[in-house]
Rosetta silent file (secondary structure, phi, psi, omega in degrees, C-alpha in Angstrom):
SEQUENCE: XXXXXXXXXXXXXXXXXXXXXXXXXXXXXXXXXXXXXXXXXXXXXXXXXXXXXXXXXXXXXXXXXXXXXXXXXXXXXXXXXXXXXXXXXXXXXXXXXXXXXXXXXXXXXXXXXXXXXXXXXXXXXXXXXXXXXXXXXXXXXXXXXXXXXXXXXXXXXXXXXXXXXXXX
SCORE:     score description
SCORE:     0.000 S_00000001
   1 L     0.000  -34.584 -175.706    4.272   -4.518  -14.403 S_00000001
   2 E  -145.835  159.887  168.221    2.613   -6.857  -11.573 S_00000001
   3 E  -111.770  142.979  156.087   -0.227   -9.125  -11.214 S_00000001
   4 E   -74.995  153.451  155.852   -2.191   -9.379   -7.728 S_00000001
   5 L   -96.982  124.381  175.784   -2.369  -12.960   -6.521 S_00000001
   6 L   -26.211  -51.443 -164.307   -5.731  -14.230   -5.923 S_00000001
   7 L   -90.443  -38.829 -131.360   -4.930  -16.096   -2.358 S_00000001
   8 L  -103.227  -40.979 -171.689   -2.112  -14.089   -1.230 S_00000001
   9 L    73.112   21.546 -178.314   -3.283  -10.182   -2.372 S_00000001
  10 L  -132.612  163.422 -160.122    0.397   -9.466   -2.875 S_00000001
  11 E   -91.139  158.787 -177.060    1.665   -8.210   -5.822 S_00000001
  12 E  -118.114  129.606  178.019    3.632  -10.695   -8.650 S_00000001
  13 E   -81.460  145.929 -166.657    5.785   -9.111  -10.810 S_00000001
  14 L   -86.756  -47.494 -169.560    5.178   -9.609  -14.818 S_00000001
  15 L  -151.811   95.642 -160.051    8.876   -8.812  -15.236 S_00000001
  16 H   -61.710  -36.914 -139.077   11.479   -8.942  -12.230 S_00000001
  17 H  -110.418   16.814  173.748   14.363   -7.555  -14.091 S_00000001
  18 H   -86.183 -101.630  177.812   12.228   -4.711  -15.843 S_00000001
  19 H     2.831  -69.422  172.432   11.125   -3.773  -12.070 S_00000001
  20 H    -7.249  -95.887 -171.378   15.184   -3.888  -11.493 S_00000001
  21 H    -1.780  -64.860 -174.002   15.791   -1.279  -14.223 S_00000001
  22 H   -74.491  -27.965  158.607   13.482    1.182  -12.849 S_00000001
  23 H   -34.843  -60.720  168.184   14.788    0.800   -9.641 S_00000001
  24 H   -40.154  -82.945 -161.233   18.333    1.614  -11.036 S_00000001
  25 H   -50.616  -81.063 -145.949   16.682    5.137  -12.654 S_00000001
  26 L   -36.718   -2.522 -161.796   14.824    5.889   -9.700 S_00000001
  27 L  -100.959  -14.195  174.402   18.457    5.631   -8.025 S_00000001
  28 L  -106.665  173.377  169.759   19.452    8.570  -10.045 S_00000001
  29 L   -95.774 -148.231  -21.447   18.783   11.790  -10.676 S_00000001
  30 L   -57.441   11.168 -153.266   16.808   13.971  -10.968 S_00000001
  31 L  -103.102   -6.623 -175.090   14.595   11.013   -9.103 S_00000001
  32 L   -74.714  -26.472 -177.321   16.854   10.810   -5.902 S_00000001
  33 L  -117.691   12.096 -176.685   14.819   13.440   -3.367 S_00000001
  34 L   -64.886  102.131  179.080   11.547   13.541   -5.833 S_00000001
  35 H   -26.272  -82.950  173.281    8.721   12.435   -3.466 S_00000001
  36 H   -27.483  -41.116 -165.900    7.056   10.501   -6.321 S_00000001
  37 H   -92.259  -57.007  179.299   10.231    8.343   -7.535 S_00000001
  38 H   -31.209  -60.841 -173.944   10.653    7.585   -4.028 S_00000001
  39 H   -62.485  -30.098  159.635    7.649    6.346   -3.195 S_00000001
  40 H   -79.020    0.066  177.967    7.649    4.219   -6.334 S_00000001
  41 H   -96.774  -46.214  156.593   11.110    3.040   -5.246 S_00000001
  42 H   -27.537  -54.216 -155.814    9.480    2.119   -1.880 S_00000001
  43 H   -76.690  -49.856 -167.821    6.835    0.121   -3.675 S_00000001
  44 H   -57.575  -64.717  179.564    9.211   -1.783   -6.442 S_00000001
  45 H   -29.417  -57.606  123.645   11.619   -2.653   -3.560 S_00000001
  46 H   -28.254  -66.230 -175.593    8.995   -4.404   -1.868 S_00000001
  47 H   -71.136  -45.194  151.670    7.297   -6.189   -4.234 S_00000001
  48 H   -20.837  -59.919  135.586   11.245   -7.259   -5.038 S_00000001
  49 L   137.670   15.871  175.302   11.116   -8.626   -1.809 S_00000001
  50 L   -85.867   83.742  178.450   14.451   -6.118   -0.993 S_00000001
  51 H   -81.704  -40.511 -177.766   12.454   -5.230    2.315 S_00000001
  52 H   -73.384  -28.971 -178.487   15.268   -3.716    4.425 S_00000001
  53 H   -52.975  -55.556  168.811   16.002   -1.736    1.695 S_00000001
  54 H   -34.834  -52.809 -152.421   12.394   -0.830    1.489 S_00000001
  55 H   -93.570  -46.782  174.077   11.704   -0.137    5.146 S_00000001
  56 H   -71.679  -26.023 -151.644   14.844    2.506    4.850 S_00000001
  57 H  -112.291  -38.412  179.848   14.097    4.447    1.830 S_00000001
  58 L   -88.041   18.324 -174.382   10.257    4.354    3.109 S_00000001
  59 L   -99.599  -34.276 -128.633   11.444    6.026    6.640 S_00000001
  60 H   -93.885  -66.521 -157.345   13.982    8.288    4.393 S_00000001
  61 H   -98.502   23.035  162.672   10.587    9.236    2.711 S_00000001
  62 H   -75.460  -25.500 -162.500    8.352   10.121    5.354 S_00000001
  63 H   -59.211  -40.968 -166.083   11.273   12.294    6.689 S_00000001
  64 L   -83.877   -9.729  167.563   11.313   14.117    3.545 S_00000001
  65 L   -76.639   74.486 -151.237    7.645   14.952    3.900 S_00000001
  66 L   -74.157  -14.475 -178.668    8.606   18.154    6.083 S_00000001
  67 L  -106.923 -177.447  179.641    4.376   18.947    6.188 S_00000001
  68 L   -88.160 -173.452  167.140    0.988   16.732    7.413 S_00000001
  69 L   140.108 -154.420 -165.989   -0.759   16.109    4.659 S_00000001
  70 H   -96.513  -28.163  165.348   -1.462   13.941    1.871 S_00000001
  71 H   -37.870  -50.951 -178.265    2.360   13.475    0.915 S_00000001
  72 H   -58.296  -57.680 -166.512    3.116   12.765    4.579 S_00000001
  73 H   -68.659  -45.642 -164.645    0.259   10.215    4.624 S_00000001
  74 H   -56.396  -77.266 -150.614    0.705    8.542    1.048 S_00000001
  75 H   -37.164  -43.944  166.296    4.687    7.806    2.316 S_00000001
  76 H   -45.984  -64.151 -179.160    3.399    6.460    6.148 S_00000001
  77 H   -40.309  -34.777  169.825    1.124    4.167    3.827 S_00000001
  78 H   -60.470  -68.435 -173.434    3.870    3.174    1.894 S_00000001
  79 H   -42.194  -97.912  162.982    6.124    2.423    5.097 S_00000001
  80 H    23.204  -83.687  173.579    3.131    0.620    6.728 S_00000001
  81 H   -24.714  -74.736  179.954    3.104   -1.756    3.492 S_00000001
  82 H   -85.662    0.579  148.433    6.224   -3.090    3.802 S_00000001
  83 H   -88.241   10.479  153.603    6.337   -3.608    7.425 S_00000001
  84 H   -84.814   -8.073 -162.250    3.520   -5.405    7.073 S_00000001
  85 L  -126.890   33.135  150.707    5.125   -7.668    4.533 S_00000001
  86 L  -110.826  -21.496 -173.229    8.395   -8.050    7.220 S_00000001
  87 L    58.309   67.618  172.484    5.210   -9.218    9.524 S_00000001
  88 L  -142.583   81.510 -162.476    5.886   -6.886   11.772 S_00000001
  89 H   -83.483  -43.405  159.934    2.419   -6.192   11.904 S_00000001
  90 H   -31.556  -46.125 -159.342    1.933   -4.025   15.024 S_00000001
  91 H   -86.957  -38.228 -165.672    4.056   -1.295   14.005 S_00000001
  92 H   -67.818  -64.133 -147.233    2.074   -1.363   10.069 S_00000001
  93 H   -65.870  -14.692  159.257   -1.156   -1.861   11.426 S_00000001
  94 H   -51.351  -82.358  172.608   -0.320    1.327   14.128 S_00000001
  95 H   -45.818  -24.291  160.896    0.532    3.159   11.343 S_00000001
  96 H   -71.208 -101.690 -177.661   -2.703    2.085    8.906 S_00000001
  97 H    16.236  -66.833 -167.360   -4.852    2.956   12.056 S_00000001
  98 H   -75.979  -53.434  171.738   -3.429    6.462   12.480 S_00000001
  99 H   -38.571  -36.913 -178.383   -3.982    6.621    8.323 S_00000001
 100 H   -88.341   -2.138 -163.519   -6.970    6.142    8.516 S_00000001
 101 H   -96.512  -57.072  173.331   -7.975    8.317   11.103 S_00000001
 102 H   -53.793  -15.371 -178.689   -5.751   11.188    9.268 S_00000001
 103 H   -91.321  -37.170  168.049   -7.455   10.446    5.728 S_00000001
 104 H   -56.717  -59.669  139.306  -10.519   11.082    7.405 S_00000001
 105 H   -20.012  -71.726  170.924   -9.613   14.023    8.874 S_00000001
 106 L   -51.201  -19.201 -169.585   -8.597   15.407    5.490 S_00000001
 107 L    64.308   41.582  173.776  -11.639   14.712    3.674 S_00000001
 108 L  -100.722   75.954  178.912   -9.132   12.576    1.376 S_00000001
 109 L   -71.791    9.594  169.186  -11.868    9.939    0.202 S_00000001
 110 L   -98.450  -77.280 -152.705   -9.009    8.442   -2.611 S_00000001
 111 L   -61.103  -49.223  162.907   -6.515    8.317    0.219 S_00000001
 112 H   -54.829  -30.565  170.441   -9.094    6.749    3.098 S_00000001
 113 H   -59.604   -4.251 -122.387   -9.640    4.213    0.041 S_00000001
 114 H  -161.821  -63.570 -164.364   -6.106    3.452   -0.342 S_00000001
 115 H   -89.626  -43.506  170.237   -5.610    2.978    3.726 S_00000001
 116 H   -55.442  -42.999  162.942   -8.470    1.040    4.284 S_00000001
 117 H   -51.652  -24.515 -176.297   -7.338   -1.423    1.353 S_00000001
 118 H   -58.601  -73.931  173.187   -3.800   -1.526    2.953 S_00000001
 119 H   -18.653  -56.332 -147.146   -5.359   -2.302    6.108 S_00000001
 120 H  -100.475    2.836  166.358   -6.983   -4.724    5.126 S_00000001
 121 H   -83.869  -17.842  168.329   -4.272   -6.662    3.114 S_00000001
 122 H   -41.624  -65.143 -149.729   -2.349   -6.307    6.858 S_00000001
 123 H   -65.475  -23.672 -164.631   -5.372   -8.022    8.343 S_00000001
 124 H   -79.672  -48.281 -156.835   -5.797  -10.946    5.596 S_00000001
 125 H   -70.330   16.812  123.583   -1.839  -11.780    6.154 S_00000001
 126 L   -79.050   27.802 -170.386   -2.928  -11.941    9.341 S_00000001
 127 L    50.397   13.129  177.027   -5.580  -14.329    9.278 S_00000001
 128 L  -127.920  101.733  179.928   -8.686  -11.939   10.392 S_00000001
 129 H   -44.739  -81.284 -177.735  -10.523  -12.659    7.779 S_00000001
 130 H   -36.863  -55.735 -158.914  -13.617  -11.041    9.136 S_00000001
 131 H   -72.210  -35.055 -163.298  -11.992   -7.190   10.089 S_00000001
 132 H   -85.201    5.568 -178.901  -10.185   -7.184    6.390 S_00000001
 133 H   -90.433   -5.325 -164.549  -13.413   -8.333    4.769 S_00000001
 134 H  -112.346  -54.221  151.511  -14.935   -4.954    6.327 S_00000001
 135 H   -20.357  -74.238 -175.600  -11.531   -2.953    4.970 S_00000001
 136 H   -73.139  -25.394  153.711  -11.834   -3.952    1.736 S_00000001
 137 H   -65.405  -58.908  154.090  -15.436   -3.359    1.266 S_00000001
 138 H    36.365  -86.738  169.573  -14.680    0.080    2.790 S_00000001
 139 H   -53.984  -91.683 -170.820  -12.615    0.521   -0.018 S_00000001
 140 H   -30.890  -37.019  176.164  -14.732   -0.284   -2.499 S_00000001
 141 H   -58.586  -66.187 -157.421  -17.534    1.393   -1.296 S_00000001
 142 H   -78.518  -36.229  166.902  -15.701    5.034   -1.160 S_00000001
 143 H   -34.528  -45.670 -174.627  -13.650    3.947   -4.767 S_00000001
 144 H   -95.846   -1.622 -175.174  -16.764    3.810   -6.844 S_00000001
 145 H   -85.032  -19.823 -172.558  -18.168    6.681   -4.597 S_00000001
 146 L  -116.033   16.334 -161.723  -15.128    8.818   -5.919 S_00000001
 147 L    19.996   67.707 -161.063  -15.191    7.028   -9.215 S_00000001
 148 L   -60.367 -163.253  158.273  -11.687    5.976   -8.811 S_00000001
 149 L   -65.575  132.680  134.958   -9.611    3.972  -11.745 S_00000001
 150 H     2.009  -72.811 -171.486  -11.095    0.813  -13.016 S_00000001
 151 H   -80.711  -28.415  157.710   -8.076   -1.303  -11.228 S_00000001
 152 H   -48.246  -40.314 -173.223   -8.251    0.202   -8.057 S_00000001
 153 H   -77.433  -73.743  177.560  -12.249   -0.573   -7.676 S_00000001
 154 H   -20.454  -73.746  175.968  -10.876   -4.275   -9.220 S_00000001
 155 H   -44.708  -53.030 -172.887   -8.335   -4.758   -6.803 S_00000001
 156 H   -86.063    9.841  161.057  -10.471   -4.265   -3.834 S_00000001
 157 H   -45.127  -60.222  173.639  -13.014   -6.456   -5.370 S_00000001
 158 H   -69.738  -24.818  177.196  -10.860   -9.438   -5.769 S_00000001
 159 H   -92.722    9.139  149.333   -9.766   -8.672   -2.169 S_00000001
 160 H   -49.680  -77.674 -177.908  -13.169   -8.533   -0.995 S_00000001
 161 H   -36.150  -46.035 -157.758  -13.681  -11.912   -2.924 S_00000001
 162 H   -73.627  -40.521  174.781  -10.344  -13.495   -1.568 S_00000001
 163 H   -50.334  -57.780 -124.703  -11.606  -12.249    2.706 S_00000001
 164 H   -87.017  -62.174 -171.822  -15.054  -13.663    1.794 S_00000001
 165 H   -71.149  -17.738  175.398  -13.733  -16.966    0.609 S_00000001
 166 H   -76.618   -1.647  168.361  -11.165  -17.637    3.381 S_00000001
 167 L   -97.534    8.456  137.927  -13.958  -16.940    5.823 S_00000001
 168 L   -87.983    0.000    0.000  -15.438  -19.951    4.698 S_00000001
């Protein structure tokens, strides 16, 4: 559905009006309070570039996470994501902070993998190079430690690769 971009670390869509579509079902049901369609409504919305939409629907679904957990946490992560990509980075990188501290907590070594990669695309669109080059190894490090999917360990490769060269 999307390609990462090399400099940027943000996702490209393969096919914008495919992406649409599933937006539309996700708008129905049985997919309107489903944690999961949300959160994938969150993500498509974003990468859309429909960010207020995005920013409401990911507040909508921490709300809807009534426990702490890993639900709670994936949905913050979510949120986080696209107010980093309003560059309204304080408020994301508060929330990636507190993820990671809460992932940790949990013993969630997929989910600490997952916030430290966030993080650290926060930190590259924020030029420090250096802290998101230590994020994204992170990642990588606990990904092949938990023998994640093949494109997860990829992804934070190439963003490993992309901190390392912009820190030259």
């Amino acid at each position: 559905m999307y390609q990462i971009d090399d400099h940027t670390l943000r996702e490209v869509l393969d096919d914008r009006s495919a992406a649409e579509h599933r937006v539309r079902v996700l708008t129905q049901a049985p997919h309107t309070d489903d944690l999961r369609a949300v959160g994938e409504r969150v993500s498509l919305l974003r990468i859309l570039g429909r960010l207020e939409e995005a920013e409401e629907l990911g507040r909508r679904a921490v709300e809807l996470t009534t426990e702490d957990g890993r639900p709670r946490l994936a949905a913050s992560l979510r949120l986080a994501h696209v107010l980093q990509w309003l560059e309204r980075f304080h408020e994301a990188d508060e929330l990636f902070t507190r993820a990671l501290t809460e992932a940790a907590a949990l013993r969630d070594d997929a989910l600490l993998a997952f916030a430290h990669q966030h993080y650290g695309k926060s930190l590259f669109d924020q030029k420090r190079f250096a802290e998101a080059e230590h994020h994204f190894g992170a990642a990588l490090e606990l990904r092949e430690r938990v023998g994640a999917p093949a494109d997860q360990a990829r992804s934070s490769r190439q963003a490993l690769t992309a901190a390392r060269r912009a820190l030259q």
